[in-house]
């Protein structure tokens, strides 16, 4: 009975680990603002994606600005330049970081931002900071005050995706609950086991198998991103690039889990070899 309970405890511990690790990664890199900014940093260097965002930001401002005759030609030239080379401006990296932070707050801010940029019903990428950058350049060049719009949302997901994000924001921070359960169950398995080396070996092999499962699921998730889920061309490209960045980042966690599983498996074998079997009492 002790062996059966010990085996069940290891299995349950592995199942909880399979849930806790992705939850912890999601909380650190998606739900937390600083983690999300770091995760999306490579997107700021993707020229194709950034060119689409620049065009969207310029188009939004250009349609709302009415310059007087003498400044109209200067403004048109600046808009054209911004749409093609804004990513080379020295202020651009900070504007992109502000864009990511503002978008994160809209999508994960909950009731505090509900109703802003349709945040309560959809997912958006708010390129308002990029538009503000163009407006600042335009005002500096023409000497005419330009007031940019507060928000320039680009749709990257509908109500279904919004509900999924709300669920992630609510449950990912609770990753420690299954993690604690996994640790306690593993400790129980070791306590009850007749041969602790077998428990450690089984746990190591199971963790390595989990790493393989996570790798397969990551590939499926990346395929979903490649299919394009955004509501606009720029939104679809953002989702695709974000998913690729997420899969790449999570792969380091998968590698760590695989190595840890291998170490546990080797340790379990060593324990089995070095620990003498208990002798049955003579009848």
PDB file of C-alpha atoms in Angstrom, residues 161-268:
ATOM      1  CA  UNK A 161      -9.327  36.415 -26.898  1.00  0.00           C
ATOM      2  CA  UNK A 162     -10.173  39.138 -24.377  1.00  0.00           C
ATOM      3  CA  UNK A 163     -11.899  36.616 -22.117  1.00  0.00           C
ATOM      4  CA  UNK A 164      -8.891  34.317 -22.383  1.00  0.00           C
ATOM      5  CA  UNK A 165      -6.549  37.131 -21.375  1.00  0.00           C
ATOM      6  CA  UNK A 166      -8.779  37.996 -18.415  1.00  0.00           C
ATOM      7  CA  UNK A 167      -8.614  34.373 -17.273  1.00  0.00           C
ATOM      8  CA  UNK A 168      -4.841  34.312 -17.638  1.00  0.00           C
ATOM      9  CA  UNK A 169      -4.523  37.539 -15.647  1.00  0.00           C
ATOM     10  CA  UNK A 170      -6.694  36.088 -12.889  1.00  0.00           C
ATOM     11  CA  UNK A 171      -5.157  32.625 -12.533  1.00  0.00           C
ATOM     12  CA  UNK A 172      -1.495  32.857 -13.609  1.00  0.00           C
ATOM     13  CA  UNK A 173      -0.429  34.679 -10.397  1.00  0.00           C
ATOM     14  CA  UNK A 174      -1.681  31.627  -8.463  1.00  0.00           C
ATOM     15  CA  UNK A 175       1.054  29.407  -9.949  1.00  0.00           C
ATOM     16  CA  UNK A 176       2.493  28.889  -6.475  1.00  0.00           C
ATOM     17  CA  UNK A 177      -0.562  26.841  -5.430  1.00  0.00           C
ATOM     18  CA  UNK A 178       0.073  23.878  -7.776  1.00  0.00           C
ATOM     19  CA  UNK A 179       3.827  24.353  -7.270  1.00  0.00           C
ATOM     20  CA  UNK A 180       3.444  23.972  -3.514  1.00  0.00           C
ATOM     21  CA  UNK A 181       1.182  20.972  -4.006  1.00  0.00           C
ATOM     22  CA  UNK A 182       3.773  19.362  -6.273  1.00  0.00           C
ATOM     23  CA  UNK A 183       6.534  19.819  -3.689  1.00  0.00           C
ATOM     24  CA  UNK A 184       4.410  18.447  -0.841  1.00  0.00           C
ATOM     25  CA  UNK A 185       3.319  15.420  -2.865  1.00  0.00           C
ATOM     26  CA  UNK A 186       6.892  14.646  -3.886  1.00  0.00           C
ATOM     27  CA  UNK A 187       7.956  14.890  -0.251  1.00  0.00           C
ATOM     28  CA  UNK A 188       5.105  12.523   0.694  1.00  0.00           C
ATOM     29  CA  UNK A 189       6.197  10.091  -2.005  1.00  0.00           C
ATOM     30  CA  UNK A 190       9.736  10.063  -0.634  1.00  0.00           C
ATOM     31  CA  UNK A 191       8.472   9.624   2.908  1.00  0.00           C
ATOM     32  CA  UNK A 192       6.318   6.615   2.061  1.00  0.00           C
ATOM     33  CA  UNK A 193       8.572   4.955  -0.504  1.00  0.00           C
ATOM     34  CA  UNK A 194      10.369   1.721   0.351  1.00  0.00           C
ATOM     35  CA  UNK A 195      13.012   2.559  -2.267  1.00  0.00           C
ATOM     36  CA  UNK A 196      13.525   6.309  -2.517  1.00  0.00           C
ATOM     37  CA  UNK A 197      15.871   5.905  -5.466  1.00  0.00           C
ATOM     38  CA  UNK A 198      12.985   4.553  -7.542  1.00  0.00           C
ATOM     39  CA  UNK A 199      10.877   7.600  -6.648  1.00  0.00           C
ATOM     40  CA  UNK A 200      13.639  10.004  -7.650  1.00  0.00           C
ATOM     41  CA  UNK A 201      14.246   8.078 -10.889  1.00  0.00           C
ATOM     42  CA  UNK A 202      10.538   8.067 -11.741  1.00  0.00           C
ATOM     43  CA  UNK A 203      10.261  11.800 -10.980  1.00  0.00           C
ATOM     44  CA  UNK A 204      13.253  12.571 -13.190  1.00  0.00           C
ATOM     45  CA  UNK A 205      11.893  10.587 -16.123  1.00  0.00           C
ATOM     46  CA  UNK A 206       8.489  12.182 -15.650  1.00  0.00           C
ATOM     47  CA  UNK A 207       9.970  15.695 -15.610  1.00  0.00           C
ATOM     48  CA  UNK A 208      11.877  14.958 -18.821  1.00  0.00           C
ATOM     49  CA  UNK A 209       8.634  13.707 -20.385  1.00  0.00           C
ATOM     50  CA  UNK A 210       6.907  16.926 -19.296  1.00  0.00           C
ATOM     51  CA  UNK A 211       9.622  18.929 -21.038  1.00  0.00           C
ATOM     52  CA  UNK A 212       8.866  17.038 -24.239  1.00  0.00           C
ATOM     53  CA  UNK A 213       5.145  17.713 -23.826  1.00  0.00           C
ATOM     54  CA  UNK A 214       5.743  21.430 -23.258  1.00  0.00           C
ATOM     55  CA  UNK A 215       7.892  21.520 -26.390  1.00  0.00           C
ATOM     56  CA  UNK A 216       5.103  19.949 -28.442  1.00  0.00           C
ATOM     57  CA  UNK A 217       2.492  22.344 -27.054  1.00  0.00           C
ATOM     58  CA  UNK A 218       4.792  25.303 -27.753  1.00  0.00           C
ATOM     59  CA  UNK A 219       5.044  24.234 -31.379  1.00  0.00           C
ATOM     60  CA  UNK A 220       1.259  24.080 -31.601  1.00  0.00           C
ATOM     61  CA  UNK A 221       0.944  27.531 -30.000  1.00  0.00           C
ATOM     62  CA  UNK A 222       3.462  28.989 -32.449  1.00  0.00           C
ATOM     63  CA  UNK A 223       1.438  27.501 -35.308  1.00  0.00           C
ATOM     64  CA  UNK A 224      -1.656  29.265 -33.991  1.00  0.00           C
ATOM     65  CA  UNK A 225       0.272  32.538 -33.974  1.00  0.00           C
ATOM     66  CA  UNK A 226       1.487  31.949 -37.529  1.00  0.00           C
ATOM     67  CA  UNK A 227      -2.138  31.524 -38.590  1.00  0.00           C
ATOM     68  CA  UNK A 228      -2.707  35.180 -37.675  1.00  0.00           C
ATOM     69  CA  UNK A 229      -5.275  36.018 -35.006  1.00  0.00           C
ATOM     70  CA  UNK A 230      -5.130  39.813 -35.111  1.00  0.00           C
ATOM     71  CA  UNK A 231      -8.045  41.877 -36.370  1.00  0.00           C
ATOM     72  CA  UNK A 232      -5.787  43.898 -38.698  1.00  0.00           C
ATOM     73  CA  UNK A 233      -2.673  43.172 -40.748  1.00  0.00           C
ATOM     74  CA  UNK A 234      -0.484  44.901 -38.158  1.00  0.00           C
ATOM     75  CA  UNK A 235      -2.357  43.139 -35.356  1.00  0.00           C
ATOM     76  CA  UNK A 236      -1.921  39.741 -36.962  1.00  0.00           C
ATOM     77  CA  UNK A 237       1.795  40.384 -37.427  1.00  0.00           C
ATOM     78  CA  UNK A 238       2.090  41.449 -33.779  1.00  0.00           C
ATOM     79  CA  UNK A 239       0.412  38.234 -32.586  1.00  0.00           C
ATOM     80  CA  UNK A 240       2.681  36.160 -34.825  1.00  0.00           C
ATOM     81  CA  UNK A 241       5.858  37.850 -33.619  1.00  0.00           C
ATOM     82  CA  UNK A 242       4.742  37.810 -29.989  1.00  0.00           C
ATOM     83  CA  UNK A 243       3.983  34.093 -30.111  1.00  0.00           C
ATOM     84  CA  UNK A 244       7.377  33.398 -31.673  1.00  0.00           C
ATOM     85  CA  UNK A 245       9.085  35.433 -28.936  1.00  0.00           C
ATOM     86  CA  UNK A 246       7.104  33.620 -26.239  1.00  0.00           C
ATOM     87  CA  UNK A 247       7.988  30.180 -27.605  1.00  0.00           C
ATOM     88  CA  UNK A 248      11.641  31.155 -27.841  1.00  0.00           C
ATOM     89  CA  UNK A 249      11.703  32.437 -24.256  1.00  0.00           C
ATOM     90  CA  UNK A 250       9.815  29.463 -22.819  1.00  0.00           C
ATOM     91  CA  UNK A 251      12.244  27.098 -24.563  1.00  0.00           C
ATOM     92  CA  UNK A 252      14.885  28.042 -21.989  1.00  0.00           C
ATOM     93  CA  UNK A 253      12.521  26.931 -19.225  1.00  0.00           C
ATOM     94  CA  UNK A 254      11.885  23.687 -21.111  1.00  0.00           C
ATOM     95  CA  UNK A 255      15.623  23.084 -21.428  1.00  0.00           C
ATOM     96  CA  UNK A 256      16.078  23.687 -17.707  1.00  0.00           C
ATOM     97  CA  UNK A 257      13.307  21.212 -16.908  1.00  0.00           C
ATOM     98  CA  UNK A 258      14.813  18.604 -19.233  1.00  0.00           C
ATOM     99  CA  UNK A 259      18.243  18.971 -17.615  1.00  0.00           C
ATOM    100  CA  UNK A 260      16.722  18.819 -14.126  1.00  0.00           C
ATOM    101  CA  UNK A 261      14.832  15.668 -15.121  1.00  0.00           C
ATOM    102  CA  UNK A 262      18.035  14.068 -16.385  1.00  0.00           C
ATOM    103  CA  UNK A 263      19.889  14.947 -13.200  1.00  0.00           C
ATOM    104  CA  UNK A 264      17.104  13.491 -11.052  1.00  0.00           C
ATOM    105  CA  UNK A 265      17.053  10.311 -13.140  1.00  0.00           C
ATOM    106  CA  UNK A 266      20.804   9.824 -12.768  1.00  0.00           C
ATOM    107  CA  UNK A 267      20.575  10.589  -9.058  1.00  0.00           C
ATOM    108  CA  UNK A 268      17.805   8.029  -8.687  1.00  0.00           C
TER     109      UNK A 268
END
